[in-house]
């Protein structure tokens, strides 16, 4: 079965495809299918609400099953912030450099043992028949003291798992432990089960 991915972020699209395609799912961006999807405003107060807003809209506009996610960073010393505001933490949506700089500034006097954090990802898949699947995944780590590594995007250079940041890991290493990888593998199992019932 073919699925459309509701994202305009090519790095995220590549990560989604890299994880889902080996599991037997054919995933396409709207651009690949010459479909124009509305850029949905993330007005939900939870990752689940934002993921559902995007998957429902993408499904309605494309007529195809649509997969969307909402992900973010929860830092314990900041009461779970930036949370659903992760992409626009510093004000401007998607400015990774400014978001990372603000995070480091807010944590500048926070000791190592209190820099615990997690990435959270909620994935929603909406079908044209109205059926929805909602799955979450997480990855525990800490916030480093400076950006490390050249890979990834978002907060990857600051998010440390063990002695490596997400940005220092190969794509394969990151996919095995990441919040998005965990959520997408669980989603793939659910989708396979649904498709086998038909």
mmCIF file of C-alpha atoms in Angstrom:
data_model
loop_
_atom_site.group_PDB
_atom_site.id
_atom_site.type_symbol
_atom_site.label_atom_id
_atom_site.label_comp_id
_atom_site.label_asym_id
_atom_site.label_seq_id
_atom_site.Cartn_x
_atom_site.Cartn_y
_atom_site.Cartn_z
ATOM 1 C CA UNK A 1 0.000 0.000 0.000
ATOM 2 C CA UNK A 2 1.158 3.537 -0.745
ATOM 3 C CA UNK A 3 1.238 6.260 1.887
ATOM 4 C CA UNK A 4 1.775 9.988 1.594
ATOM 5 C CA UNK A 5 3.968 11.727 4.175
ATOM 6 C CA UNK A 6 2.751 15.109 5.407
ATOM 7 C CA UNK A 7 6.018 17.008 5.661
ATOM 8 C CA UNK A 8 7.818 19.666 3.655
ATOM 9 C CA UNK A 9 11.016 19.045 5.645
ATOM 10 C CA UNK A 10 13.201 16.947 3.329
ATOM 11 C CA UNK A 11 15.521 15.844 6.146
ATOM 12 C CA UNK A 12 12.512 14.531 8.061
ATOM 13 C CA UNK A 13 11.084 12.976 4.867
ATOM 14 C CA UNK A 14 14.356 11.160 4.235
ATOM 15 C CA UNK A 15 14.435 9.894 7.812
ATOM 16 C CA UNK A 16 10.827 8.658 7.583
ATOM 17 C CA UNK A 17 11.477 6.907 4.270
ATOM 18 C CA UNK A 18 14.764 5.406 5.498
ATOM 19 C CA UNK A 19 12.948 3.773 8.421
ATOM 20 C CA UNK A 20 9.630 2.819 6.753
ATOM 21 C CA UNK A 21 10.675 1.604 3.301
ATOM 22 C CA UNK A 22 12.784 -1.362 4.533
ATOM 23 C CA UNK A 23 9.708 -2.405 6.512
ATOM 24 C CA UNK A 24 7.770 -2.782 3.261
ATOM 25 C CA UNK A 25 5.905 0.524 3.228
ATOM 26 C CA UNK A 26 5.880 2.702 0.111
ATOM 27 C CA UNK A 27 6.052 6.302 1.253
ATOM 28 C CA UNK A 28 5.916 9.402 -0.918
ATOM 29 C CA UNK A 29 6.014 13.112 -0.359
ATOM 30 C CA UNK A 30 3.325 15.302 -1.863
ATOM 31 C CA UNK A 31 5.949 16.718 -4.244
ATOM 32 C CA UNK A 32 6.814 13.249 -5.540
ATOM 33 C CA UNK A 33 3.131 12.696 -6.353
ATOM 34 C CA UNK A 34 2.539 16.228 -7.679
ATOM 35 C CA UNK A 35 -0.028 16.852 -4.945
ATOM 36 C CA UNK A 36 -0.212 20.169 -3.122
ATOM 37 C CA UNK A 37 -0.797 19.729 0.620
ATOM 38 C CA UNK A 38 -1.706 22.652 2.820
ATOM 39 C CA UNK A 39 0.980 23.578 5.337
ATOM 40 C CA UNK A 40 -1.015 22.851 8.495
ATOM 41 C CA UNK A 41 -0.502 25.171 11.452
ATOM 42 C CA UNK A 42 0.428 23.212 14.572
ATOM 43 C CA UNK A 43 -2.210 24.588 16.931
ATOM 44 C CA UNK A 44 -2.496 21.521 19.170
ATOM 45 C CA UNK A 45 -1.278 21.511 22.740
ATOM 46 C CA UNK A 46 0.150 17.977 22.456
ATOM 47 C CA UNK A 47 2.320 16.107 19.961
ATOM 48 C CA UNK A 48 -0.638 13.782 19.269
ATOM 49 C CA UNK A 49 -2.992 16.637 18.424
ATOM 50 C CA UNK A 50 -0.487 18.211 16.027
ATOM 51 C CA UNK A 51 0.282 14.890 14.307
ATOM 52 C CA UNK A 52 -3.441 14.222 13.845
ATOM 53 C CA UNK A 53 -4.085 17.711 12.444
ATOM 54 C CA UNK A 54 -1.456 17.053 9.763
ATOM 55 C CA UNK A 55 -2.405 13.454 8.915
ATOM 56 C CA UNK A 56 -6.115 14.246 8.705
ATOM 57 C CA UNK A 57 -5.523 17.221 6.443
ATOM 58 C CA UNK A 58 -3.074 15.291 4.234
ATOM 59 C CA UNK A 59 -5.462 12.359 3.895
ATOM 60 C CA UNK A 60 -8.413 14.594 3.036
ATOM 61 C CA UNK A 61 -6.450 16.562 0.424
ATOM 62 C CA UNK A 62 -4.720 13.563 -1.191
ATOM 63 C CA UNK A 63 -7.331 10.834 -0.844
ATOM 64 C CA UNK A 64 -4.499 8.570 0.330
ATOM 65 C CA UNK A 65 -3.517 7.156 3.717
ATOM 66 C CA UNK A 66 -1.368 9.875 5.257
ATOM 67 C CA UNK A 67 1.439 9.602 7.814
ATOM 68 C CA UNK A 68 2.418 12.655 9.849
ATOM 69 C CA UNK A 69 4.399 13.181 12.991
ATOM 70 C CA UNK A 70 5.008 15.798 15.580
ATOM 71 C CA UNK A 71 8.190 15.598 17.535
ATOM 72 C CA UNK A 72 9.953 17.646 20.102
ATOM 73 C CA UNK A 73 12.420 17.903 22.889
ATOM 74 C CA UNK A 74 11.402 17.836 26.542
ATOM 75 C CA UNK A 75 14.049 19.137 28.951
ATOM 76 C CA UNK A 76 13.395 18.284 32.591
ATOM 77 C CA UNK A 77 15.182 21.371 33.985
ATOM 78 C CA UNK A 78 12.849 23.522 31.855
ATOM 79 C CA UNK A 79 9.650 21.827 33.017
ATOM 80 C CA UNK A 80 9.332 19.866 29.761
ATOM 81 C CA UNK A 81 10.006 22.825 27.462
ATOM 82 C CA UNK A 82 10.408 23.406 24.606
ATOM 83 C CA UNK A 83 7.929 20.526 24.003
ATOM 84 C CA UNK A 84 5.426 21.202 21.209
ATOM 85 C CA UNK A 85 7.187 24.532 20.606
ATOM 86 C CA UNK A 86 10.539 22.872 19.824
ATOM 87 C CA UNK A 87 10.715 24.051 16.190
ATOM 88 C CA UNK A 88 9.864 27.637 17.154
ATOM 89 C CA UNK A 89 11.494 27.818 20.600
ATOM 90 C CA UNK A 90 13.459 30.966 19.715
ATOM 91 C CA UNK A 91 10.506 32.503 17.846
ATOM 92 C CA UNK A 92 11.254 31.795 14.196
ATOM 93 C CA UNK A 93 9.963 28.398 13.013
ATOM 94 C CA UNK A 94 12.711 25.977 12.038
ATOM 95 C CA UNK A 95 15.754 28.103 12.927
ATOM 96 C CA UNK A 96 17.879 25.320 14.413
ATOM 97 C CA UNK A 97 20.842 27.556 15.200
ATOM 98 C CA UNK A 98 18.766 30.045 17.216
ATOM 99 C CA UNK A 99 16.791 27.292 18.955
ATOM 100 C CA UNK A 100 20.003 25.533 20.023
ATOM 101 C CA UNK A 101 21.579 28.807 21.196
ATOM 102 C CA UNK A 102 18.522 29.644 23.327
ATOM 103 C CA UNK A 103 18.469 26.145 24.832
ATOM 104 C CA UNK A 104 22.140 26.408 25.802
ATOM 105 C CA UNK A 105 21.555 29.869 27.296
ATOM 106 C CA UNK A 106 18.629 28.621 29.407
ATOM 107 C CA UNK A 107 20.760 25.709 30.669
ATOM 108 C CA UNK A 108 24.045 27.572 31.165
ATOM 109 C CA UNK A 109 24.041 27.207 34.988
ATOM 110 C CA UNK A 110 22.364 23.796 35.082
ATOM 111 C CA UNK A 111 24.653 20.964 36.297
ATOM 112 C CA UNK A 112 25.146 17.788 34.276
ATOM 113 C CA UNK A 113 22.909 15.587 36.435
ATOM 114 C CA UNK A 114 19.955 17.952 35.868
ATOM 115 C CA UNK A 115 20.342 18.206 32.068
ATOM 116 C CA UNK A 116 18.164 15.133 31.448
ATOM 117 C CA UNK A 117 15.890 15.287 28.444
ATOM 118 C CA UNK A 118 14.007 13.176 25.960
ATOM 119 C CA UNK A 119 12.984 13.423 22.378
ATOM 120 C CA UNK A 120 9.342 12.449 21.875
ATOM 121 C CA UNK A 121 7.650 11.592 18.588
ATOM 122 C CA UNK A 122 3.980 10.907 17.989
ATOM 123 C CA UNK A 123 3.061 9.495 14.597
ATOM 124 C CA UNK A 124 -0.468 9.563 13.212
ATOM 125 C CA UNK A 125 -1.725 7.646 10.195
ATOM 126 C CA UNK A 126 -5.157 8.587 8.854
ATOM 127 C CA UNK A 127 -6.956 6.456 6.259
ATOM 128 C CA UNK A 128 -9.624 7.664 3.820
ATOM 129 C CA UNK A 129 -12.142 5.425 5.644
ATOM 130 C CA UNK A 130 -11.595 7.495 8.812
ATOM 131 C CA UNK A 131 -9.512 4.876 10.650
ATOM 132 C CA UNK A 132 -6.595 6.349 12.558
ATOM 133 C CA UNK A 133 -3.529 4.903 14.180
ATOM 134 C CA UNK A 134 -1.629 6.930 16.773
ATOM 135 C CA UNK A 135 1.745 5.762 18.126
ATOM 136 C CA UNK A 136 4.399 7.455 20.296
ATOM 137 C CA UNK A 137 8.082 6.795 20.816
ATOM 138 C CA UNK A 138 10.764 8.378 22.981
ATOM 139 C CA UNK A 139 14.512 8.444 23.453
ATOM 140 C CA UNK A 140 16.118 9.432 26.755
ATOM 141 C CA UNK A 141 19.326 11.448 26.906
ATOM 142 C CA UNK A 142 20.959 14.640 28.175
ATOM 143 C CA UNK A 143 21.641 18.078 26.778
ATOM 144 C CA UNK A 144 25.321 18.682 26.096
ATOM 145 C CA UNK A 145 27.231 21.901 26.720
ATOM 146 C CA UNK A 146 28.025 22.687 23.088
ATOM 147 C CA UNK A 147 26.965 21.485 19.632
ATOM 148 C CA UNK A 148 28.746 18.308 18.503
ATOM 149 C CA UNK A 149 28.640 16.622 15.110
ATOM 150 C CA UNK A 150 27.602 17.540 11.585
ATOM 151 C CA UNK A 151 24.683 15.190 10.944
ATOM 152 C CA UNK A 152 20.991 15.361 11.703
ATOM 153 C CA UNK A 153 18.912 18.469 12.255
ATOM 154 C CA UNK A 154 17.120 20.375 14.995
ATOM 155 C CA UNK A 155 18.543 19.724 18.440
ATOM 156 C CA UNK A 156 20.591 16.710 17.274
ATOM 157 C CA UNK A 157 23.980 18.430 17.925
ATOM 158 C CA UNK A 158 23.041 18.986 21.598
ATOM 159 C CA UNK A 159 21.136 15.786 22.408
ATOM 160 C CA UNK A 160 23.517 13.279 23.937
ATOM 161 C CA UNK A 161 22.912 9.551 24.282
ATOM 162 C CA UNK A 162 25.885 8.146 26.130
ATOM 163 C CA UNK A 163 28.982 9.902 24.842
ATOM 164 C CA UNK A 164 27.620 10.802 21.383
ATOM 165 C CA UNK A 165 25.227 13.428 20.161
ATOM 166 C CA UNK A 166 22.559 12.448 17.637
ATOM 167 C CA UNK A 167 24.491 14.613 15.142
ATOM 168 C CA UNK A 168 27.637 12.505 15.668
ATOM 169 C CA UNK A 169 25.822 9.249 14.936
ATOM 170 C CA UNK A 170 25.430 7.648 11.546
ATOM 171 C CA UNK A 171 21.871 7.647 10.223
ATOM 172 C CA UNK A 172 21.658 3.928 10.982
ATOM 173 C CA UNK A 173 22.851 4.367 14.587
ATOM 174 C CA UNK A 174 20.363 7.156 15.186
ATOM 175 C CA UNK A 175 17.454 5.295 13.566
ATOM 176 C CA UNK A 176 17.974 2.304 15.896
ATOM 177 C CA UNK A 177 17.464 4.350 19.071
ATOM 178 C CA UNK A 178 15.699 7.565 18.097
ATOM 179 C CA UNK A 179 12.238 8.629 19.192
ATOM 180 C CA UNK A 180 11.116 8.728 15.556
ATOM 181 C CA UNK A 181 12.646 5.348 14.781
ATOM 182 C CA UNK A 182 10.897 3.790 17.794
ATOM 183 C CA UNK A 183 7.537 5.318 16.847
ATOM 184 C CA UNK A 184 7.824 4.437 13.151
ATOM 185 C CA UNK A 185 8.780 0.812 13.791
ATOM 186 C CA UNK A 186 5.736 0.474 16.055
ATOM 187 C CA UNK A 187 3.593 2.158 13.381
ATOM 188 C CA UNK A 188 4.942 -0.209 10.709
ATOM 189 C CA UNK A 189 3.895 -3.197 12.832
ATOM 190 C CA UNK A 190 0.388 -1.729 13.197
ATOM 191 C CA UNK A 191 0.144 -0.974 9.465
ATOM 192 C CA UNK A 192 1.314 -4.475 8.539
ATOM 193 C CA UNK A 193 -1.303 -5.934 10.856
ATOM 194 C CA UNK A 194 -4.019 -3.740 9.317
ATOM 195 C CA UNK A 195 -2.960 -4.601 5.765
ATOM 196 C CA UNK A 196 -2.863 -8.345 6.571
ATOM 197 C CA UNK A 197 -6.456 -8.215 7.824
ATOM 198 C CA UNK A 198 -7.702 -7.090 4.399
#
